[in-house]
PDB file of C-alpha atoms in Angstrom:
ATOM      1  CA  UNK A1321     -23.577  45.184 -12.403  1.00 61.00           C
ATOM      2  CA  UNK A1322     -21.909  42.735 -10.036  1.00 75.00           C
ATOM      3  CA  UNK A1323     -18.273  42.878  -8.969  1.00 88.00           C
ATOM      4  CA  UNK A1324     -16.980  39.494 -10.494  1.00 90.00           C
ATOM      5  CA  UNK A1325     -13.629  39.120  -8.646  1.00 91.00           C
ATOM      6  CA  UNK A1326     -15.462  40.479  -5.841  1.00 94.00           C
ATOM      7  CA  UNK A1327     -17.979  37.551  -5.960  1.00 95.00           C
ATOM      8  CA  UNK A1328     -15.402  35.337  -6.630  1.00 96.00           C
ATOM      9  CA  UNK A1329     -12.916  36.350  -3.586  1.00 96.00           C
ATOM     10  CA  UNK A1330     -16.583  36.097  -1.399  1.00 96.00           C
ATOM     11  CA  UNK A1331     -17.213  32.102  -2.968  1.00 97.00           C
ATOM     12  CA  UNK A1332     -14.069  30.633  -3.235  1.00 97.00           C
ATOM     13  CA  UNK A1333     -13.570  30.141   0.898  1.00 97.00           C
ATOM     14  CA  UNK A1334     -17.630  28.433   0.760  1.00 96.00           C
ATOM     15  CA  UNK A1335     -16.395  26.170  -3.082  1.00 97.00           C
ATOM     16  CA  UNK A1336     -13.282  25.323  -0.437  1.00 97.00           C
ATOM     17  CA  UNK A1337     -14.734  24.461   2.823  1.00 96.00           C
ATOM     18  CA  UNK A1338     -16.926  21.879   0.399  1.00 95.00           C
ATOM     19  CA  UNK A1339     -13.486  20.684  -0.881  1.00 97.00           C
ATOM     20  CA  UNK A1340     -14.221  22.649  -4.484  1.00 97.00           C
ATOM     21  CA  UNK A1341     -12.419  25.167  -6.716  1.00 96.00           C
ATOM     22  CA  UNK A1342     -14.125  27.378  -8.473  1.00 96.00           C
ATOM     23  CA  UNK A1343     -13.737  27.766 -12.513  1.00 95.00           C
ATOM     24  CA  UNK A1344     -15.834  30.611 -13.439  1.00 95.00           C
ATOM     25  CA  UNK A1345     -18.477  32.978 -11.543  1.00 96.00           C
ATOM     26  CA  UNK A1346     -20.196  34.774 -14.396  1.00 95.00           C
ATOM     27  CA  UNK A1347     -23.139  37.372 -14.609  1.00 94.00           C
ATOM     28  CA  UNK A1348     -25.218  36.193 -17.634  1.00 92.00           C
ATOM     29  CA  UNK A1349     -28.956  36.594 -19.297  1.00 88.00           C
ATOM     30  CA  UNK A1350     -28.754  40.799 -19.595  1.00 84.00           C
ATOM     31  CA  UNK A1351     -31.746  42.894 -17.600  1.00 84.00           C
ATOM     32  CA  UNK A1352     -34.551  40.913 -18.643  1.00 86.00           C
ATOM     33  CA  UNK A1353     -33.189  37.295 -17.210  1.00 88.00           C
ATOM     34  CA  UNK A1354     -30.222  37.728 -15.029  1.00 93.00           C
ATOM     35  CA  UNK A1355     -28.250  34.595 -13.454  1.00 95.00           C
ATOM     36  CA  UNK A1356     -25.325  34.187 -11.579  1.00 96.00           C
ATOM     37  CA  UNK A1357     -23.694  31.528 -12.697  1.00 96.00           C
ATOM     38  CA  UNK A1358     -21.098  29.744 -10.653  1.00 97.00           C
ATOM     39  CA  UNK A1359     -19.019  26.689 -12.117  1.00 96.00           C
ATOM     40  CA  UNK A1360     -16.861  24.848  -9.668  1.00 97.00           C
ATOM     41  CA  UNK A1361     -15.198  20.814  -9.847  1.00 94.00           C
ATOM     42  CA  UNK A1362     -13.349  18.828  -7.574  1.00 94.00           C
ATOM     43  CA  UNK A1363      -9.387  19.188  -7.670  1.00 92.00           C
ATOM     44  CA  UNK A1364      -9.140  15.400  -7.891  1.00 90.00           C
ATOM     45  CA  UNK A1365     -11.830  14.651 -10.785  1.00 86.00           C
ATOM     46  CA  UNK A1366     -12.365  17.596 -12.340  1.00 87.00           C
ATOM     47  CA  UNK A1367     -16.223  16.777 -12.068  1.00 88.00           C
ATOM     48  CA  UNK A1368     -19.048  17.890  -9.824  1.00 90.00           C
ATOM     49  CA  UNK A1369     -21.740  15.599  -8.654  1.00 90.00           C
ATOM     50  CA  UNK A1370     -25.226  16.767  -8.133  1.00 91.00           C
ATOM     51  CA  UNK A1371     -24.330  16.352  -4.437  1.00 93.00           C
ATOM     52  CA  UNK A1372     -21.776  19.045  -4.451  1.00 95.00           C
ATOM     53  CA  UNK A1373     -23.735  21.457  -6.643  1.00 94.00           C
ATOM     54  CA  UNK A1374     -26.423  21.024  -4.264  1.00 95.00           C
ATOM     55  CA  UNK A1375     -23.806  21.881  -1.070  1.00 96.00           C
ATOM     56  CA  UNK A1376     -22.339  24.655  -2.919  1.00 97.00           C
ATOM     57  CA  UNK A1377     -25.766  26.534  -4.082  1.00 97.00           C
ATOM     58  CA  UNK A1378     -27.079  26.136  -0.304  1.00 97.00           C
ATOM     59  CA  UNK A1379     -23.692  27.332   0.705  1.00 97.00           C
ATOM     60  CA  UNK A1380     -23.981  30.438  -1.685  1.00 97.00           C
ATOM     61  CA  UNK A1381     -27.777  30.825  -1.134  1.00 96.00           C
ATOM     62  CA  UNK A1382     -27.188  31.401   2.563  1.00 96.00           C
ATOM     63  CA  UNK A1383     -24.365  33.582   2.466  1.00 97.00           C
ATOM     64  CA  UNK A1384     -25.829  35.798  -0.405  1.00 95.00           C
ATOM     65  CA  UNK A1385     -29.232  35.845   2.151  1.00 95.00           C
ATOM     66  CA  UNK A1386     -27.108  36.890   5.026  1.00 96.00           C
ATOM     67  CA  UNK A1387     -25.473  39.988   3.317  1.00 95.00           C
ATOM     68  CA  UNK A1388     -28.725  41.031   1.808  1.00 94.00           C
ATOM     69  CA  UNK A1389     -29.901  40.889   5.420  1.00 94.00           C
ATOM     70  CA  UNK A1390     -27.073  43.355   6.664  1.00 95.00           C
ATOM     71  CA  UNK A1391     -27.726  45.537   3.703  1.00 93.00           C
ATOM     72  CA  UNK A1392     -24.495  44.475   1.960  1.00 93.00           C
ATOM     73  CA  UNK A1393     -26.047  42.642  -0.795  1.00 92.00           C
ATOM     74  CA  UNK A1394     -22.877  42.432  -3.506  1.00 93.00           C
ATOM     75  CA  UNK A1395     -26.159  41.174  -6.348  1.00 91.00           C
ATOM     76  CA  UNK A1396     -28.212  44.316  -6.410  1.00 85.00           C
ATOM     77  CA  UNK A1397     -31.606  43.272  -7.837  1.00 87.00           C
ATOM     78  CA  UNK A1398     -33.166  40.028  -8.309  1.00 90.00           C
ATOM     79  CA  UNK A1399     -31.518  37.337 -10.532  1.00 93.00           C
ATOM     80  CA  UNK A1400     -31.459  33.684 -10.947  1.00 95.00           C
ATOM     81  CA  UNK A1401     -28.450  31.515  -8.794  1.00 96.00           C
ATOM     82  CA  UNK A1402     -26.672  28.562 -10.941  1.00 96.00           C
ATOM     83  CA  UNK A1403     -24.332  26.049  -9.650  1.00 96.00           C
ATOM     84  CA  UNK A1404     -23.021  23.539 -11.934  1.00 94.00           C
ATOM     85  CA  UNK A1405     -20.059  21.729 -13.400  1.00 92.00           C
ATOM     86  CA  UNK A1406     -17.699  23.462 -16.251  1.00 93.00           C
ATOM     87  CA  UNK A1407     -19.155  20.633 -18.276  1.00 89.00           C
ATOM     88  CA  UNK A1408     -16.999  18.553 -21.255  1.00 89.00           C
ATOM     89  CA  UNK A1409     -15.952  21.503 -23.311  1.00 88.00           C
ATOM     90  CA  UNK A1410     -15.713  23.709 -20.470  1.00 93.00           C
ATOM     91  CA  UNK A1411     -14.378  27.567 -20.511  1.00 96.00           C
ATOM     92  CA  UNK A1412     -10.327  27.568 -19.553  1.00 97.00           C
ATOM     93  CA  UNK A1413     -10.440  30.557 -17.310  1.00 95.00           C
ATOM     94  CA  UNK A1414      -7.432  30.364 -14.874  1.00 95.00           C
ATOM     95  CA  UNK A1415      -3.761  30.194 -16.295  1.00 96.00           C
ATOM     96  CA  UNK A1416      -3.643  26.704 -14.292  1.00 94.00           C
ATOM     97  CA  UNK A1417      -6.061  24.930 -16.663  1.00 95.00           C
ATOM     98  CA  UNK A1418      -4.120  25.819 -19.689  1.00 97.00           C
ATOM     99  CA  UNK A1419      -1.996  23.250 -17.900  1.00 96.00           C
ATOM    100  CA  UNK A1420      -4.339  20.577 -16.478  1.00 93.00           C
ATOM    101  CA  UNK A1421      -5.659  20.286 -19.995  1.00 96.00           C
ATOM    102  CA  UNK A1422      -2.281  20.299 -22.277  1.00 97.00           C
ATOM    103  CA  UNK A1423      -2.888  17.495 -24.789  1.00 97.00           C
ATOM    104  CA  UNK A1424      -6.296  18.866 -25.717  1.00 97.00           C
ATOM    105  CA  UNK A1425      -7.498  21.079 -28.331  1.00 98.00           C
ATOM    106  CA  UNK A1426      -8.866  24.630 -27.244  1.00 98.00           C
ATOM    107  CA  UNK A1427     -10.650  27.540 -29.185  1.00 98.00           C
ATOM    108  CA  UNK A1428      -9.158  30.913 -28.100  1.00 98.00           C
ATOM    109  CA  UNK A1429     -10.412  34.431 -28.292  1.00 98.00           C
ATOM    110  CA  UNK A1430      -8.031  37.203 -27.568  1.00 98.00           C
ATOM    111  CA  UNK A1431      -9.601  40.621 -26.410  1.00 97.00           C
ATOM    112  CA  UNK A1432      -7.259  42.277 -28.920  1.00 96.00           C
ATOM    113  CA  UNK A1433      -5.195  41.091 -32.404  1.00 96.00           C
ATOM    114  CA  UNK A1434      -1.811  39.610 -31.693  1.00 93.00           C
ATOM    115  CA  UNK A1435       0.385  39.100 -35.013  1.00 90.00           C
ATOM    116  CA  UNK A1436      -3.142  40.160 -36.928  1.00 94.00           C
ATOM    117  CA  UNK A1437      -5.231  37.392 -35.377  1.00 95.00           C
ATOM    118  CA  UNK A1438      -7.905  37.097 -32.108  1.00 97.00           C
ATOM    119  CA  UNK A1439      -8.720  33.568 -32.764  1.00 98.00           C
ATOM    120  CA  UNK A1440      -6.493  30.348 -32.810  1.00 98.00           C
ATOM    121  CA  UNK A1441      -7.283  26.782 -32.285  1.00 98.00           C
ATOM    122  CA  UNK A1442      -5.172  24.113 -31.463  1.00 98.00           C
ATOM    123  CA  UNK A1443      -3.639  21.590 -29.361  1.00 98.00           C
ATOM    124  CA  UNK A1444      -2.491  22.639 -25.623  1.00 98.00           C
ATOM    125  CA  UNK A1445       0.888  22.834 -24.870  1.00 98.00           C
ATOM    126  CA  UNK A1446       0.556  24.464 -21.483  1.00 97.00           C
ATOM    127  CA  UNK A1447       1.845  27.359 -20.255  1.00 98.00           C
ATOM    128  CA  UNK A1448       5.458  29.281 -19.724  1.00 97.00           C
ATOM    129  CA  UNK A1449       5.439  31.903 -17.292  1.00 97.00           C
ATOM    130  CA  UNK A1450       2.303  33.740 -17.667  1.00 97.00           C
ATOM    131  CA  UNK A1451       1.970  32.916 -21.399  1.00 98.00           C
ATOM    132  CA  UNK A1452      -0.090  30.003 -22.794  1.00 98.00           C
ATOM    133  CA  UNK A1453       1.419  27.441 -25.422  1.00 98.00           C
ATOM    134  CA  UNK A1454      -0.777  26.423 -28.154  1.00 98.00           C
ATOM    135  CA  UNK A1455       0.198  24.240 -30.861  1.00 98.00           C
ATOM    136  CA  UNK A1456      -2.069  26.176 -33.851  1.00 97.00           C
ATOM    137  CA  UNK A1457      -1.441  24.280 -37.158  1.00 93.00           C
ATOM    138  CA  UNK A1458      -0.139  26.446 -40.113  1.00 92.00           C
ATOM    139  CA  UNK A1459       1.419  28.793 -37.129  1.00 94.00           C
ATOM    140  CA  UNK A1460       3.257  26.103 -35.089  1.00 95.00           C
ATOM    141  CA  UNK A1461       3.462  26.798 -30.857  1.00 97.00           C
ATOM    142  CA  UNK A1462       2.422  29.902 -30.448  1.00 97.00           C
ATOM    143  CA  UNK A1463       2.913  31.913 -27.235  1.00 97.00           C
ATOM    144  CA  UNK A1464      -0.181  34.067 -26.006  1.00 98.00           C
ATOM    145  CA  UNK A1465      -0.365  36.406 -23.230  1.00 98.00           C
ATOM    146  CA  UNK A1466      -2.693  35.197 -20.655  1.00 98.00           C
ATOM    147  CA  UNK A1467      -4.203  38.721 -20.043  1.00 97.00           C
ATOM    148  CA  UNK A1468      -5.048  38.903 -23.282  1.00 97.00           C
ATOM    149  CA  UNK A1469      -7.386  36.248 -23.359  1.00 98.00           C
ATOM    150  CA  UNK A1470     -11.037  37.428 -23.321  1.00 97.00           C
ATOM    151  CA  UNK A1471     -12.200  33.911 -23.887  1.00 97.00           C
ATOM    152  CA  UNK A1472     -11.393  30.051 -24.049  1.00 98.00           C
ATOM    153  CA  UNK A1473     -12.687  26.459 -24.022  1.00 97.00           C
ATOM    154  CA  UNK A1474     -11.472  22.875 -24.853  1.00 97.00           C
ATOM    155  CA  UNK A1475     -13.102  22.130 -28.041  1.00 96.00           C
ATOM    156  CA  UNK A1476     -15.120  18.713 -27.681  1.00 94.00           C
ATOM    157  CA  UNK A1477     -13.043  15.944 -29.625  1.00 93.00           C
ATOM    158  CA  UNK A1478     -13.362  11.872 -28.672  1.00 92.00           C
ATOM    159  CA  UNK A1479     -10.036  12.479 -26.779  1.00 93.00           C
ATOM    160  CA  UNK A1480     -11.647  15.275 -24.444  1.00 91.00           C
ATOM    161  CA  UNK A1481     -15.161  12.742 -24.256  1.00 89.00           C
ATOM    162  CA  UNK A1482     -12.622  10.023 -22.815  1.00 87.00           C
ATOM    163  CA  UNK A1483     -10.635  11.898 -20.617  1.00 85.00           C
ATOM    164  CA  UNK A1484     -14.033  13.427 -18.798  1.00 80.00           C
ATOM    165  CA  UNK A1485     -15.733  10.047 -18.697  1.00 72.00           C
ATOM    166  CA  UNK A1486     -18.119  10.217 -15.487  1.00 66.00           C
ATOM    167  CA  UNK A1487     -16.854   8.672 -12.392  1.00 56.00           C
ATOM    168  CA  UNK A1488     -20.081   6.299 -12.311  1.00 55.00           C
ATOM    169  CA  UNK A1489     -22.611   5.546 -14.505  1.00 55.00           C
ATOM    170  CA  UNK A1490     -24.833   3.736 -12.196  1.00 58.00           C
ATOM    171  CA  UNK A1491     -28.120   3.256 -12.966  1.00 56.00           C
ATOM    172  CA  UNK A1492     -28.154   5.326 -16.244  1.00 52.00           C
ATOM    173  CA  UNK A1493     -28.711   2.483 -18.222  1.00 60.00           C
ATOM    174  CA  UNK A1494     -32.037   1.575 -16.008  1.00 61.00           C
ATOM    175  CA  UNK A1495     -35.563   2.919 -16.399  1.00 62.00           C
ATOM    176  CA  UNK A1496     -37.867   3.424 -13.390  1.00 60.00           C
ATOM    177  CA  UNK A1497     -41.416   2.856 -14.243  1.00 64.00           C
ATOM    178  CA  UNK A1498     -43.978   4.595 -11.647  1.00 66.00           C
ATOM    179  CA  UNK A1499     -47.960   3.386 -11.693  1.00 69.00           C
ATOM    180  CA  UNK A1500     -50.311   6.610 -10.569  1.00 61.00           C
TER     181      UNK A1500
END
């Protein structure tokens, strides 16, 4: 199995030098269909173009090609590369986006029970220290850990569909007809 934080201390300088940040590099798809996925944005939008997941994947491509070469390959085996935006209900996987995305409701999954629960939904309050602030209803703000969170993602509401609007639409609404 690949070293995540490995992979990710390896990307992060190539997401950077194509002004990105990553949000998430994740092994997925078991033995029979392994990928590496990679999900990065812009700082500024929060949104990745086709453009920039094209950059980043050639980026990636060519560094992971290079180490294989030199017999450092940090993938063993063969597997299947994905670049792509976090998407609207993306996964909240650094303590930072618990922040960027107070105001919106998140689904949490702690790795262990805290007070007797794992899961809580709610509204994002952000963060205090290294603790995240969720507004759960029935509990009230609720303070979790950040290292105990095995999983999280913004839960897709109208509010969330507004906020992530795409930074242009152009030419969605048209339909290119090709004659053979």
């Amino acid at each position: 199995m690949a070293d995540l934080a490995g992979l990710t201390e390896l990307f992060e300088p190539e997401a950077r030098a194509e002004g990105l940040e990553l949000v998430r590099v994740k092994m997925m798809g078991g033995t029979s269909d392994p990928t590496l996925q990679i999900m990065a944005e812009r700082p500024d939008t929060r949104q990745l173009t086709l453009d920039d997941c094209a950059l980043l994947s050639r980026r990636i491509s060519e560094l992971l090609d290079r180490l294989e070469a030199e017999g450092r390959d940090p993938v063993p085996g063969s597997y299947r590369l994905e670049v792509s935006s976090p998407g609207i209900d993306r996964p909240l996987t650094r303590l930072k986006d618990y922040a960027d995305w107070a105001g919106h409701e998140a689904r949490i999954s702690l790795a262990e029970k805290l007070d007797g629960r794992k899961q809580f939904t709610g509204e994002l309050v952000g963060t205090e220290g290294d603790q995240v602030v969720i507004d759960v209803q029935g509990l009230g703000e609720t303070r979790l850990p950040f290292a105990l969170i095995h999983s999280a993602k913004l839960v897709m509401t109208d509010k969330l569909i507004a906020a992530t609007a795409p930074l242009s639409s152009e030419g969605a609404d048209q339909i290119k007809v090709e004659e053979d």
